[in-house]
Amino acid sequence: MEVLLVNSSKLAENDSSSSSDTLEAVFADGVYSMDSLSLHYKLFVPDRVNDDPAPLLLMLHGCGQDAQDFSTGTKMNAIAQAAGMYVIYPTQSSSANANSCWNWFVPKHQIRDSGEPAALSALTRQIMDSHPIDPRLVFVAGLSAGGAMALIMAEQYPELYAAVGVHSGLPSGAATSMMQAFNLMRQSAAGKSALSGLSNGATVSKSSSEAAPPEKTAQSLAEEASYHTPLIVFHGDQDKTVNCANAERIVDNWLEQQAARSGAANWQSTSLTHATDSGRQSVVTTYAAEVMPERAACEYWRLIDGGHSWSGGSSNGSYTDAQGPDASVEMVRFFLERTAA
C-alpha cells in the first residue's frame, strides 16, 4: 500500500514577522492504493510553527460531490487552519458508485475491515504515520451519504476516531439495499444501528501504526470502553432529500446503545435556541451524563427551515446554506472540547 502526493499547492505565504521555521499551509492531491483499490483525495496541511502532534479530521462528501467541492462548500480548511488541524477529503470514485455516493447502504461497506471502511481507515492511518498527528485527536465527519459513512466509521473503528459529526445523514445499518436507502431517506426513520453502539475511542489504546487485533470486532472494542464516542448531529427540519427523522433516530440509537452497554447513564438533556445574525434559528439539544454535566457527549442541532445543505457553508460549493449556523466551526469546537485534557 502507498500514498502518492502530487500537485501540492501553497495556501499561505510567510510574512516578514513569521518565524523562519514556519510551515506553509498546502492543499495537496494524493492517491492512496490498497490492493486493487485506489482512493483519490486532497489533504489540507495547516500552516504551523512546529511539528507538535496535531488533530486530524476525515471529511466525507455527499453524493454528486468531490473533495474540492466539499472543501470549498464547508470552508473547513479555514477552520482547520485556525485549529492547527490536518484534514483528509477522499473522493468517491464514479466506478464505485455512479452518483459518487459512499455506499453506506451496502452490507460489505458497513462492517470493519471490509470495503470502503477498510480503505478509509487505512488511509487515515497512513496519514497518521506520515504526518505529526496526535492519535487521541482523530475525528470523522460527513454530509448526507458521507454522514452515514462517517457514523459507520466511528462505530466500526472506535479505537481510531475520537468523535464523529453527522450532517443530514442516516442511521448506520438501517438499510441494506439502494431501495431501502431511498425509502429511509424520504420517510420517517425507524431503523436502528446494526451494532451495539459507538464507543469512546479515547479509552482504548490508540496507535497510528497498529490496527486493532483481528479477533476484536467493533462490538468487543465498544464493550471495553466506558462511554460512547461523542456525537454531533446537524439536520434541517425542511430537508426534502433526507427526512429529519433520521437525525432523531441517530441520536435515539446513541442513547439506547449507551444504556444497553453501561446501564442507566442518567443522561440529562438541555435544549436552547440558537440564532444567527441573519435571524436563522436552530434548536440545540445537548446530552450529558449526570456525573459529568459540564461535558456534553452528544449535540443535536435541529436547523429550523434548513434544507439538505451544509449549514453555514460557502455558496461557491454545492449543497450549502450560507445563512445557517456554521456547522464547520461548531463541529471542530465540539471535537476539541470533548477530547480536551
mmCIF file of C-alpha atoms in Angstrom:
data_model
loop_
_atom_site.group_PDB
_atom_site.id
_atom_site.type_symbol
_atom_site.label_atom_id
_atom_site.label_comp_id
_atom_site.label_asym_id
_atom_site.label_seq_id
_atom_site.Cartn_x
_atom_site.Cartn_y
_atom_site.Cartn_z
ATOM 1 C CA MET A 1 0.000 0.000 0.000
ATOM 2 C CA GLU A 2 1.224 3.513 -0.711
ATOM 3 C CA VAL A 3 0.305 7.178 -0.679
ATOM 4 C CA LEU A 4 1.332 9.442 -3.528
ATOM 5 C CA LEU A 5 1.080 13.222 -3.106
ATOM 6 C CA VAL A 6 1.022 15.339 -6.246
ATOM 7 C CA ASN A 7 0.225 18.924 -7.290
ATOM 8 C CA SER A 8 0.808 20.319 -3.815
ATOM 9 C CA SER A 9 -0.308 23.966 -3.778
ATOM 10 C CA LYS A 10 0.647 26.582 -1.196
ATOM 11 C CA LEU A 11 -2.296 28.259 0.533
ATOM 12 C CA ALA A 12 -0.431 30.679 2.786
ATOM 13 C CA GLU A 13 2.736 32.683 2.490
ATOM 14 C CA ASN A 14 5.078 33.646 5.308
ATOM 15 C CA ASP A 15 5.203 37.353 6.138
ATOM 16 C CA SER A 16 8.283 39.167 7.393
ATOM 17 C CA SER A 17 7.228 38.659 11.018
ATOM 18 C CA SER A 18 6.884 34.885 10.739
ATOM 19 C CA SER A 19 9.395 32.501 12.248
ATOM 20 C CA SER A 20 11.912 31.123 9.786
ATOM 21 C CA ASP A 21 10.740 27.583 10.548
ATOM 22 C CA THR A 22 7.053 28.285 9.938
ATOM 23 C CA LEU A 23 5.474 25.653 7.708
ATOM 24 C CA GLU A 24 3.268 26.951 4.890
ATOM 25 C CA ALA A 25 -0.250 25.599 4.516
ATOM 26 C CA VAL A 26 -0.736 23.361 1.492
ATOM 27 C CA PHE A 27 -3.681 21.599 -0.147
ATOM 28 C CA ALA A 28 -2.254 18.504 -1.777
ATOM 29 C CA ASP A 29 -3.714 15.963 -4.184
ATOM 30 C CA GLY A 30 -2.996 12.369 -3.272
ATOM 31 C CA VAL A 31 -3.731 8.802 -4.280
ATOM 32 C CA TYR A 32 -3.899 6.000 -1.750
ATOM 33 C CA SER A 33 -3.575 2.458 -3.101
ATOM 34 C CA MET A 34 -4.542 -0.684 -1.229
ATOM 35 C CA ASP A 35 -4.701 -3.977 -3.087
ATOM 36 C CA SER A 36 -6.702 -3.220 -6.250
ATOM 37 C CA LEU A 37 -8.372 -0.127 -4.785
ATOM 38 C CA SER A 38 -7.216 3.454 -5.316
ATOM 39 C CA LEU A 39 -8.642 6.419 -3.432
ATOM 40 C CA HIS A 40 -8.019 9.916 -4.751
ATOM 41 C CA TYR A 41 -8.047 12.539 -2.024
ATOM 42 C CA LYS A 42 -6.974 16.012 -1.037
ATOM 43 C CA LEU A 43 -5.023 16.680 2.149
ATOM 44 C CA PHE A 44 -5.020 20.025 3.909
ATOM 45 C CA VAL A 45 -1.790 20.629 5.817
ATOM 46 C CA PRO A 46 -2.088 23.682 8.082
ATOM 47 C CA ASP A 47 0.425 26.472 8.372
ATOM 48 C CA ARG A 48 2.225 25.621 11.626
ATOM 49 C CA VAL A 49 5.264 26.869 13.527
ATOM 50 C CA ASN A 50 6.394 23.451 14.771
ATOM 51 C CA ASP A 51 5.848 19.722 14.378
ATOM 52 C CA ASP A 52 3.924 19.136 17.610
ATOM 53 C CA PRO A 53 1.265 16.413 17.240
ATOM 54 C CA ALA A 54 -1.847 17.884 15.621
ATOM 55 C CA PRO A 55 -5.521 16.910 15.221
ATOM 56 C CA LEU A 56 -6.737 15.136 12.073
ATOM 57 C CA LEU A 57 -10.216 15.164 10.515
ATOM 58 C CA LEU A 58 -11.535 12.766 7.855
ATOM 59 C CA MET A 59 -14.238 14.586 5.822
ATOM 60 C CA LEU A 60 -16.645 12.527 3.674
ATOM 61 C CA HIS A 61 -18.578 14.348 0.951
ATOM 62 C CA GLY A 62 -22.169 13.792 -0.138
ATOM 63 C CA CYS A 63 -23.496 12.339 -3.390
ATOM 64 C CA GLY A 64 -22.520 14.243 -6.518
ATOM 65 C CA GLN A 65 -19.625 15.966 -4.784
ATOM 66 C CA ASP A 66 -15.866 15.517 -4.698
ATOM 67 C CA ALA A 67 -13.015 16.555 -2.431
ATOM 68 C CA GLN A 68 -12.519 20.021 -3.955
ATOM 69 C CA ASP A 69 -16.226 20.861 -3.952
ATOM 70 C CA PHE A 70 -16.697 19.646 -0.383
ATOM 71 C CA SER A 71 -13.706 21.526 0.991
ATOM 72 C CA THR A 72 -14.901 24.711 -0.719
ATOM 73 C CA GLY A 73 -18.503 24.368 0.386
ATOM 74 C CA THR A 74 -17.782 23.559 4.023
ATOM 75 C CA LYS A 75 -14.953 26.128 4.377
ATOM 76 C CA MET A 76 -13.347 23.541 6.630
ATOM 77 C CA ASN A 77 -9.782 24.408 5.603
ATOM 78 C CA ALA A 78 -10.081 27.875 7.139
ATOM 79 C CA ILE A 79 -11.451 26.402 10.377
ATOM 80 C CA ALA A 80 -8.766 23.730 10.370
ATOM 81 C CA GLN A 81 -6.054 26.339 9.880
ATOM 82 C CA ALA A 82 -7.214 28.176 12.996
ATOM 83 C CA ALA A 83 -7.182 24.895 14.943
ATOM 84 C CA GLY A 84 -3.873 23.644 13.506
ATOM 85 C CA MET A 85 -5.760 20.623 12.152
ATOM 86 C CA TYR A 86 -4.995 18.362 9.191
ATOM 87 C CA VAL A 87 -7.980 17.407 7.002
ATOM 88 C CA ILE A 88 -8.359 14.480 4.574
ATOM 89 C CA TYR A 89 -11.015 14.735 1.843
ATOM 90 C CA PRO A 90 -11.269 11.428 -0.059
ATOM 91 C CA THR A 91 -13.274 11.387 -3.301
ATOM 92 C CA GLN A 92 -15.612 8.502 -4.039
ATOM 93 C CA SER A 93 -14.968 7.021 -7.476
ATOM 94 C CA SER A 94 -17.802 7.084 -10.021
ATOM 95 C CA SER A 95 -16.850 3.497 -10.815
ATOM 96 C CA ALA A 96 -17.683 2.537 -7.224
ATOM 97 C CA ASN A 97 -20.979 4.454 -7.299
ATOM 98 C CA ALA A 98 -22.499 6.114 -10.355
ATOM 99 C CA ASN A 99 -23.573 9.132 -8.266
ATOM 100 C CA SER A 100 -20.267 9.307 -6.370
ATOM 101 C CA CYS A 101 -22.050 8.325 -3.135
ATOM 102 C CA TRP A 102 -20.333 6.416 -0.361
ATOM 103 C CA ASN A 103 -22.041 3.018 -0.303
ATOM 104 C CA TRP A 104 -23.288 3.215 3.301
ATOM 105 C CA PHE A 105 -26.332 1.038 2.467
ATOM 106 C CA VAL A 106 -24.371 -1.970 1.117
ATOM 107 C CA PRO A 107 -23.663 -4.632 3.789
ATOM 108 C CA LYS A 108 -19.996 -5.164 2.864
ATOM 109 C CA HIS A 109 -19.405 -1.428 3.321
ATOM 110 C CA GLN A 110 -20.993 -1.412 6.781
ATOM 111 C CA ILE A 111 -18.505 -3.625 8.600
ATOM 112 C CA ARG A 112 -14.987 -3.368 9.922
ATOM 113 C CA ASP A 113 -12.038 -4.229 7.653
ATOM 114 C CA SER A 114 -14.242 -4.606 4.585
ATOM 115 C CA GLY A 115 -14.915 -2.448 1.540
ATOM 116 C CA GLU A 116 -14.909 1.314 1.974
ATOM 117 C CA PRO A 117 -14.463 1.308 5.777
ATOM 118 C CA ALA A 118 -11.259 -0.712 5.359
ATOM 119 C CA ALA A 119 -9.885 1.695 2.744
ATOM 120 C CA LEU A 120 -10.885 4.864 4.603
ATOM 121 C CA SER A 121 -9.463 3.660 7.918
ATOM 122 C CA ALA A 122 -6.245 2.579 6.204
ATOM 123 C CA LEU A 123 -5.936 5.990 4.533
ATOM 124 C CA THR A 124 -6.465 7.647 7.921
ATOM 125 C CA ARG A 125 -3.717 5.534 9.493
ATOM 126 C CA GLN A 126 -1.365 6.217 6.593
ATOM 127 C CA ILE A 127 -1.733 9.974 7.059
ATOM 128 C CA MET A 128 -1.173 9.489 10.789
ATOM 129 C CA ASP A 129 2.036 7.594 10.064
ATOM 130 C CA SER A 130 3.369 10.162 7.603
ATOM 131 C CA HIS A 131 2.475 13.374 9.468
ATOM 132 C CA PRO A 132 2.724 14.603 13.077
ATOM 133 C CA ILE A 133 -0.785 13.569 14.148
ATOM 134 C CA ASP A 134 -1.971 13.179 17.738
ATOM 135 C CA PRO A 135 -3.680 9.732 17.769
ATOM 136 C CA ARG A 136 -6.009 10.955 20.514
ATOM 137 C CA LEU A 137 -7.356 13.719 18.257
ATOM 138 C CA VAL A 138 -8.571 11.937 15.135
ATOM 139 C CA PHE A 139 -12.135 12.692 14.029
ATOM 140 C CA VAL A 140 -14.555 11.877 11.213
ATOM 141 C CA ALA A 141 -17.458 13.837 9.737
ATOM 142 C CA GLY A 142 -19.612 13.864 6.630
ATOM 143 C CA LEU A 143 -22.650 15.123 4.754
ATOM 144 C CA SER A 144 -25.638 13.020 3.673
ATOM 145 C CA ALA A 145 -24.250 9.691 2.378
ATOM 146 C CA GLY A 146 -20.902 10.877 3.741
ATOM 147 C CA GLY A 147 -22.550 11.479 7.111
ATOM 148 C CA ALA A 148 -23.925 7.948 7.117
ATOM 149 C CA MET A 149 -20.466 6.586 6.264
ATOM 150 C CA ALA A 150 -18.868 8.767 8.952
ATOM 151 C CA LEU A 151 -21.169 7.158 11.517
ATOM 152 C CA ILE A 152 -20.193 3.697 10.253
ATOM 153 C CA MET A 153 -16.507 4.593 10.536
ATOM 154 C CA ALA A 154 -16.933 5.756 14.133
ATOM 155 C CA GLU A 155 -18.864 2.625 15.061
ATOM 156 C CA GLN A 156 -16.526 0.218 13.335
ATOM 157 C CA TYR A 157 -13.250 1.865 14.435
ATOM 158 C CA PRO A 158 -13.886 3.252 17.941
ATOM 159 C CA GLU A 159 -10.173 2.977 18.753
ATOM 160 C CA LEU A 160 -9.328 5.250 15.806
ATOM 161 C CA TYR A 161 -11.911 8.055 15.746
ATOM 162 C CA ALA A 162 -12.379 10.040 18.955
ATOM 163 C CA ALA A 163 -15.577 11.858 17.870
ATOM 164 C CA VAL A 164 -17.964 11.964 14.915
ATOM 165 C CA GLY A 165 -20.020 14.629 13.135
ATOM 166 C CA VAL A 166 -23.070 13.782 11.010
ATOM 167 C CA HIS A 167 -24.739 16.421 8.815
ATOM 168 C CA SER A 168 -28.011 15.447 7.097
ATOM 169 C CA GLY A 169 -27.095 11.769 7.440
ATOM 170 C CA LEU A 170 -28.754 8.442 8.144
ATOM 171 C CA PRO A 171 -28.533 5.692 10.797
ATOM 172 C CA SER A 172 -25.917 3.059 10.071
ATOM 173 C CA GLY A 173 -27.217 -0.427 9.404
ATOM 174 C CA ALA A 174 -30.765 0.816 8.804
ATOM 175 C CA ALA A 175 -30.676 -0.021 5.068
ATOM 176 C CA THR A 176 -29.103 -2.917 3.198
ATOM 177 C CA SER A 177 -30.075 -2.016 -0.373
ATOM 178 C CA MET A 178 -30.494 1.051 -2.549
ATOM 179 C CA MET A 179 -34.285 0.714 -2.422
ATOM 180 C CA GLN A 180 -34.268 0.592 1.361
ATOM 181 C CA ALA A 181 -31.932 3.580 1.416
ATOM 182 C CA PHE A 182 -34.281 5.693 -0.723
ATOM 183 C CA ASN A 183 -37.260 4.690 1.424
ATOM 184 C CA LEU A 184 -35.369 5.607 4.575
ATOM 185 C CA MET A 185 -34.296 8.951 3.147
ATOM 186 C CA ARG A 186 -37.813 10.018 2.236
ATOM 187 C CA GLN A 187 -39.807 8.522 5.112
ATOM 188 C CA SER A 188 -39.657 8.608 8.876
ATOM 189 C CA ALA A 189 -36.622 6.705 10.105
ATOM 190 C CA ALA A 190 -37.416 3.563 12.048
ATOM 191 C CA GLY A 191 -34.054 1.903 11.564
ATOM 192 C CA LYS A 192 -31.651 1.120 14.362
ATOM 193 C CA SER A 193 -27.911 0.774 14.135
ATOM 194 C CA ALA A 194 -26.802 -2.791 13.497
ATOM 195 C CA LEU A 195 -24.114 -2.504 16.175
ATOM 196 C CA SER A 196 -24.163 -2.259 19.940
ATOM 197 C CA GLY A 197 -23.076 1.325 19.690
ATOM 198 C CA LEU A 198 -20.448 3.990 19.441
ATOM 199 C CA SER A 199 -17.619 3.709 21.914
ATOM 200 C CA ASN A 200 -15.257 6.325 23.220
ATOM 201 C CA GLY A 201 -12.037 5.663 21.341
ATOM 202 C CA ALA A 202 -10.083 7.720 23.846
ATOM 203 C CA THR A 203 -10.411 4.931 26.383
ATOM 204 C CA VAL A 204 -8.943 2.341 24.020
ATOM 205 C CA SER A 205 -5.197 2.250 23.314
ATOM 206 C CA LYS A 206 -4.704 4.229 20.100
ATOM 207 C CA SER A 207 -1.782 3.756 17.743
ATOM 208 C CA SER A 208 -1.033 5.468 14.464
ATOM 209 C CA SER A 209 0.678 2.406 13.079
ATOM 210 C CA GLU A 210 -1.096 -0.637 14.501
ATOM 211 C CA ALA A 211 -4.636 -1.725 13.704
ATOM 212 C CA ALA A 212 -6.797 -3.350 16.351
ATOM 213 C CA PRO A 213 -6.172 -7.080 16.761
ATOM 214 C CA PRO A 214 -8.065 -9.012 14.072
ATOM 215 C CA GLU A 215 -10.005 -11.024 16.615
ATOM 216 C CA LYS A 216 -11.546 -7.865 18.070
ATOM 217 C CA THR A 217 -14.750 -6.672 16.461
ATOM 218 C CA ALA A 218 -16.117 -3.141 16.780
ATOM 219 C CA GLN A 219 -18.625 -4.564 19.257
ATOM 220 C CA SER A 220 -15.931 -6.026 21.515
ATOM 221 C CA LEU A 221 -13.986 -2.782 21.316
ATOM 222 C CA ALA A 222 -17.110 -0.907 22.325
ATOM 223 C CA GLU A 223 -17.547 -3.195 25.306
ATOM 224 C CA GLU A 224 -14.098 -2.200 26.566
ATOM 225 C CA ALA A 225 -14.926 1.499 26.550
ATOM 226 C CA SER A 226 -16.720 3.398 29.274
ATOM 227 C CA TYR A 227 -18.679 5.862 27.101
ATOM 228 C CA HIS A 228 -19.766 6.214 23.517
ATOM 229 C CA THR A 229 -17.816 8.249 21.010
ATOM 230 C CA PRO A 230 -19.007 11.871 21.282
ATOM 231 C CA LEU A 231 -21.528 12.651 18.545
ATOM 232 C CA ILE A 232 -22.681 15.930 16.978
ATOM 233 C CA VAL A 233 -25.585 15.934 14.516
ATOM 234 C CA PHE A 234 -26.934 18.675 12.213
ATOM 235 C CA HIS A 235 -30.134 18.323 10.191
ATOM 236 C CA GLY A 236 -32.559 20.732 8.514
ATOM 237 C CA ASP A 237 -36.182 20.270 9.531
ATOM 238 C CA GLN A 238 -37.255 21.047 5.937
ATOM 239 C CA ASP A 239 -34.839 18.586 4.327
ATOM 240 C CA LYS A 240 -36.687 17.083 1.344
ATOM 241 C CA THR A 241 -33.859 14.686 0.445
ATOM 242 C CA VAL A 242 -33.167 13.018 3.801
ATOM 243 C CA ASN A 243 -36.039 13.174 6.292
ATOM 244 C CA CYS A 244 -35.105 14.934 9.523
ATOM 245 C CA ALA A 245 -36.435 11.934 11.449
ATOM 246 C CA ASN A 246 -33.191 10.193 10.515
ATOM 247 C CA ALA A 247 -31.245 12.588 12.750
ATOM 248 C CA GLU A 248 -33.600 11.864 15.626
ATOM 249 C CA ARG A 249 -33.092 8.129 15.088
ATOM 250 C CA ILE A 250 -29.320 8.569 15.120
ATOM 251 C CA VAL A 251 -29.490 10.369 18.470
ATOM 252 C CA ASP A 252 -32.014 7.875 19.885
ATOM 253 C CA ASN A 253 -29.749 4.993 18.833
ATOM 254 C CA TRP A 254 -26.834 6.678 20.571
ATOM 255 C CA LEU A 255 -28.794 6.985 23.827
ATOM 256 C CA GLU A 256 -30.236 3.456 23.625
ATOM 257 C CA GLN A 257 -26.853 1.923 22.904
ATOM 258 C CA GLN A 258 -25.271 3.740 25.834
ATOM 259 C CA ALA A 259 -27.977 2.485 28.179
ATOM 260 C CA ALA A 260 -27.602 -1.065 26.857
ATOM 261 C CA ARG A 261 -23.828 -1.010 27.296
ATOM 262 C CA SER A 262 -23.469 0.534 30.718
ATOM 263 C CA GLY A 263 -26.937 0.510 32.256
ATOM 264 C CA ALA A 264 -28.786 3.636 33.302
ATOM 265 C CA ALA A 265 -26.446 6.501 32.441
ATOM 266 C CA ASN A 266 -28.891 9.190 33.571
ATOM 267 C CA TRP A 267 -28.326 11.311 30.501
ATOM 268 C CA GLN A 268 -29.549 14.842 31.039
ATOM 269 C CA SER A 269 -30.828 16.799 28.035
ATOM 270 C CA THR A 270 -30.915 20.567 27.651
ATOM 271 C CA SER A 271 -32.438 22.410 24.702
ATOM 272 C CA LEU A 272 -31.644 26.005 23.775
ATOM 273 C CA THR A 273 -32.496 28.166 20.785
ATOM 274 C CA HIS A 274 -29.551 29.420 18.742
ATOM 275 C CA ALA A 275 -29.926 32.307 16.294
ATOM 276 C CA THR A 276 -27.530 33.572 13.648
ATOM 277 C CA ASP A 277 -27.021 37.256 12.849
ATOM 278 C CA SER A 278 -29.353 36.788 9.893
ATOM 279 C CA GLY A 279 -32.099 35.510 12.192
ATOM 280 C CA ARG A 280 -31.957 31.832 11.278
ATOM 281 C CA GLN A 281 -32.767 29.701 14.304
ATOM 282 C CA SER A 282 -31.774 26.235 15.475
ATOM 283 C CA VAL A 283 -32.857 24.171 18.437
ATOM 284 C CA VAL A 284 -29.683 22.790 20.010
ATOM 285 C CA THR A 285 -30.152 19.818 22.328
ATOM 286 C CA THR A 286 -27.190 18.604 24.363
ATOM 287 C CA TYR A 287 -26.914 15.324 26.266
ATOM 288 C CA ALA A 288 -24.569 14.975 29.228
ATOM 289 C CA ALA A 289 -24.162 12.182 31.785
ATOM 290 C CA GLU A 290 -25.395 13.184 35.203
ATOM 291 C CA VAL A 291 -21.942 12.515 36.654
ATOM 292 C CA MET A 292 -20.316 14.916 34.136
ATOM 293 C CA PRO A 293 -22.939 17.595 33.388
ATOM 294 C CA GLU A 294 -20.271 20.021 32.116
ATOM 295 C CA ARG A 295 -19.154 17.679 29.312
ATOM 296 C CA ALA A 296 -21.901 17.110 26.775
ATOM 297 C CA ALA A 297 -21.257 13.876 24.892
ATOM 298 C CA CYS A 298 -23.894 14.479 22.214
ATOM 299 C CA GLU A 299 -25.284 17.571 20.491
ATOM 300 C CA TYR A 300 -28.193 17.713 18.054
ATOM 301 C CA TRP A 301 -28.680 20.872 16.004
ATOM 302 C CA ARG A 302 -32.209 20.922 14.512
ATOM 303 C CA LEU A 303 -31.898 23.587 11.822
ATOM 304 C CA ILE A 304 -35.192 25.488 11.548
ATOM 305 C CA ASP A 305 -36.208 25.964 7.895
ATOM 306 C CA GLY A 306 -32.986 24.225 6.857
ATOM 307 C CA GLY A 307 -32.827 22.023 3.782
ATOM 308 C CA HIS A 308 -30.396 19.382 2.533
ATOM 309 C CA SER A 309 -27.274 21.505 2.743
ATOM 310 C CA TRP A 310 -24.174 22.135 4.838
ATOM 311 C CA SER A 311 -25.154 24.814 7.324
ATOM 312 C CA GLY A 312 -23.057 27.976 7.229
ATOM 313 C CA GLY A 313 -21.243 26.846 4.104
ATOM 314 C CA SER A 314 -20.000 28.805 1.109
ATOM 315 C CA SER A 315 -22.181 29.333 -1.954
ATOM 316 C CA ASN A 316 -19.074 28.542 -4.020
ATOM 317 C CA GLY A 317 -19.676 24.868 -3.177
ATOM 318 C CA SER A 318 -22.697 22.648 -3.741
ATOM 319 C CA TYR A 319 -25.361 21.771 -1.151
ATOM 320 C CA THR A 320 -24.642 24.674 1.171
ATOM 321 C CA ASP A 321 -26.725 27.134 3.202
ATOM 322 C CA ALA A 322 -24.747 30.289 3.934
ATOM 323 C CA GLN A 323 -27.439 31.676 6.259
ATOM 324 C CA GLY A 324 -27.398 28.835 8.783
ATOM 325 C CA PRO A 325 -25.114 28.415 11.804
ATOM 326 C CA ASP A 326 -21.561 27.446 10.870
ATOM 327 C CA ALA A 327 -21.527 23.657 11.145
ATOM 328 C CA SER A 328 -17.783 23.505 10.454
ATOM 329 C CA VAL A 329 -16.986 25.827 13.356
ATOM 330 C CA GLU A 330 -19.341 24.007 15.706
ATOM 331 C CA MET A 331 -18.063 20.551 14.761
ATOM 332 C CA VAL A 332 -14.419 21.443 15.349
ATOM 333 C CA ARG A 333 -15.334 23.203 18.596
ATOM 334 C CA PHE A 334 -17.255 20.103 19.758
ATOM 335 C CA PHE A 335 -14.484 17.684 18.762
ATOM 336 C CA LEU A 336 -11.743 19.571 20.563
ATOM 337 C CA GLU A 337 -13.807 20.267 23.679
ATOM 338 C CA ARG A 338 -14.746 16.608 24.031
ATOM 339 C CA THR A 339 -11.129 15.459 23.823
ATOM 340 C CA ALA A 340 -9.556 18.240 25.895
ATOM 341 C CA ALA A 341 -7.281 17.023 28.685
#
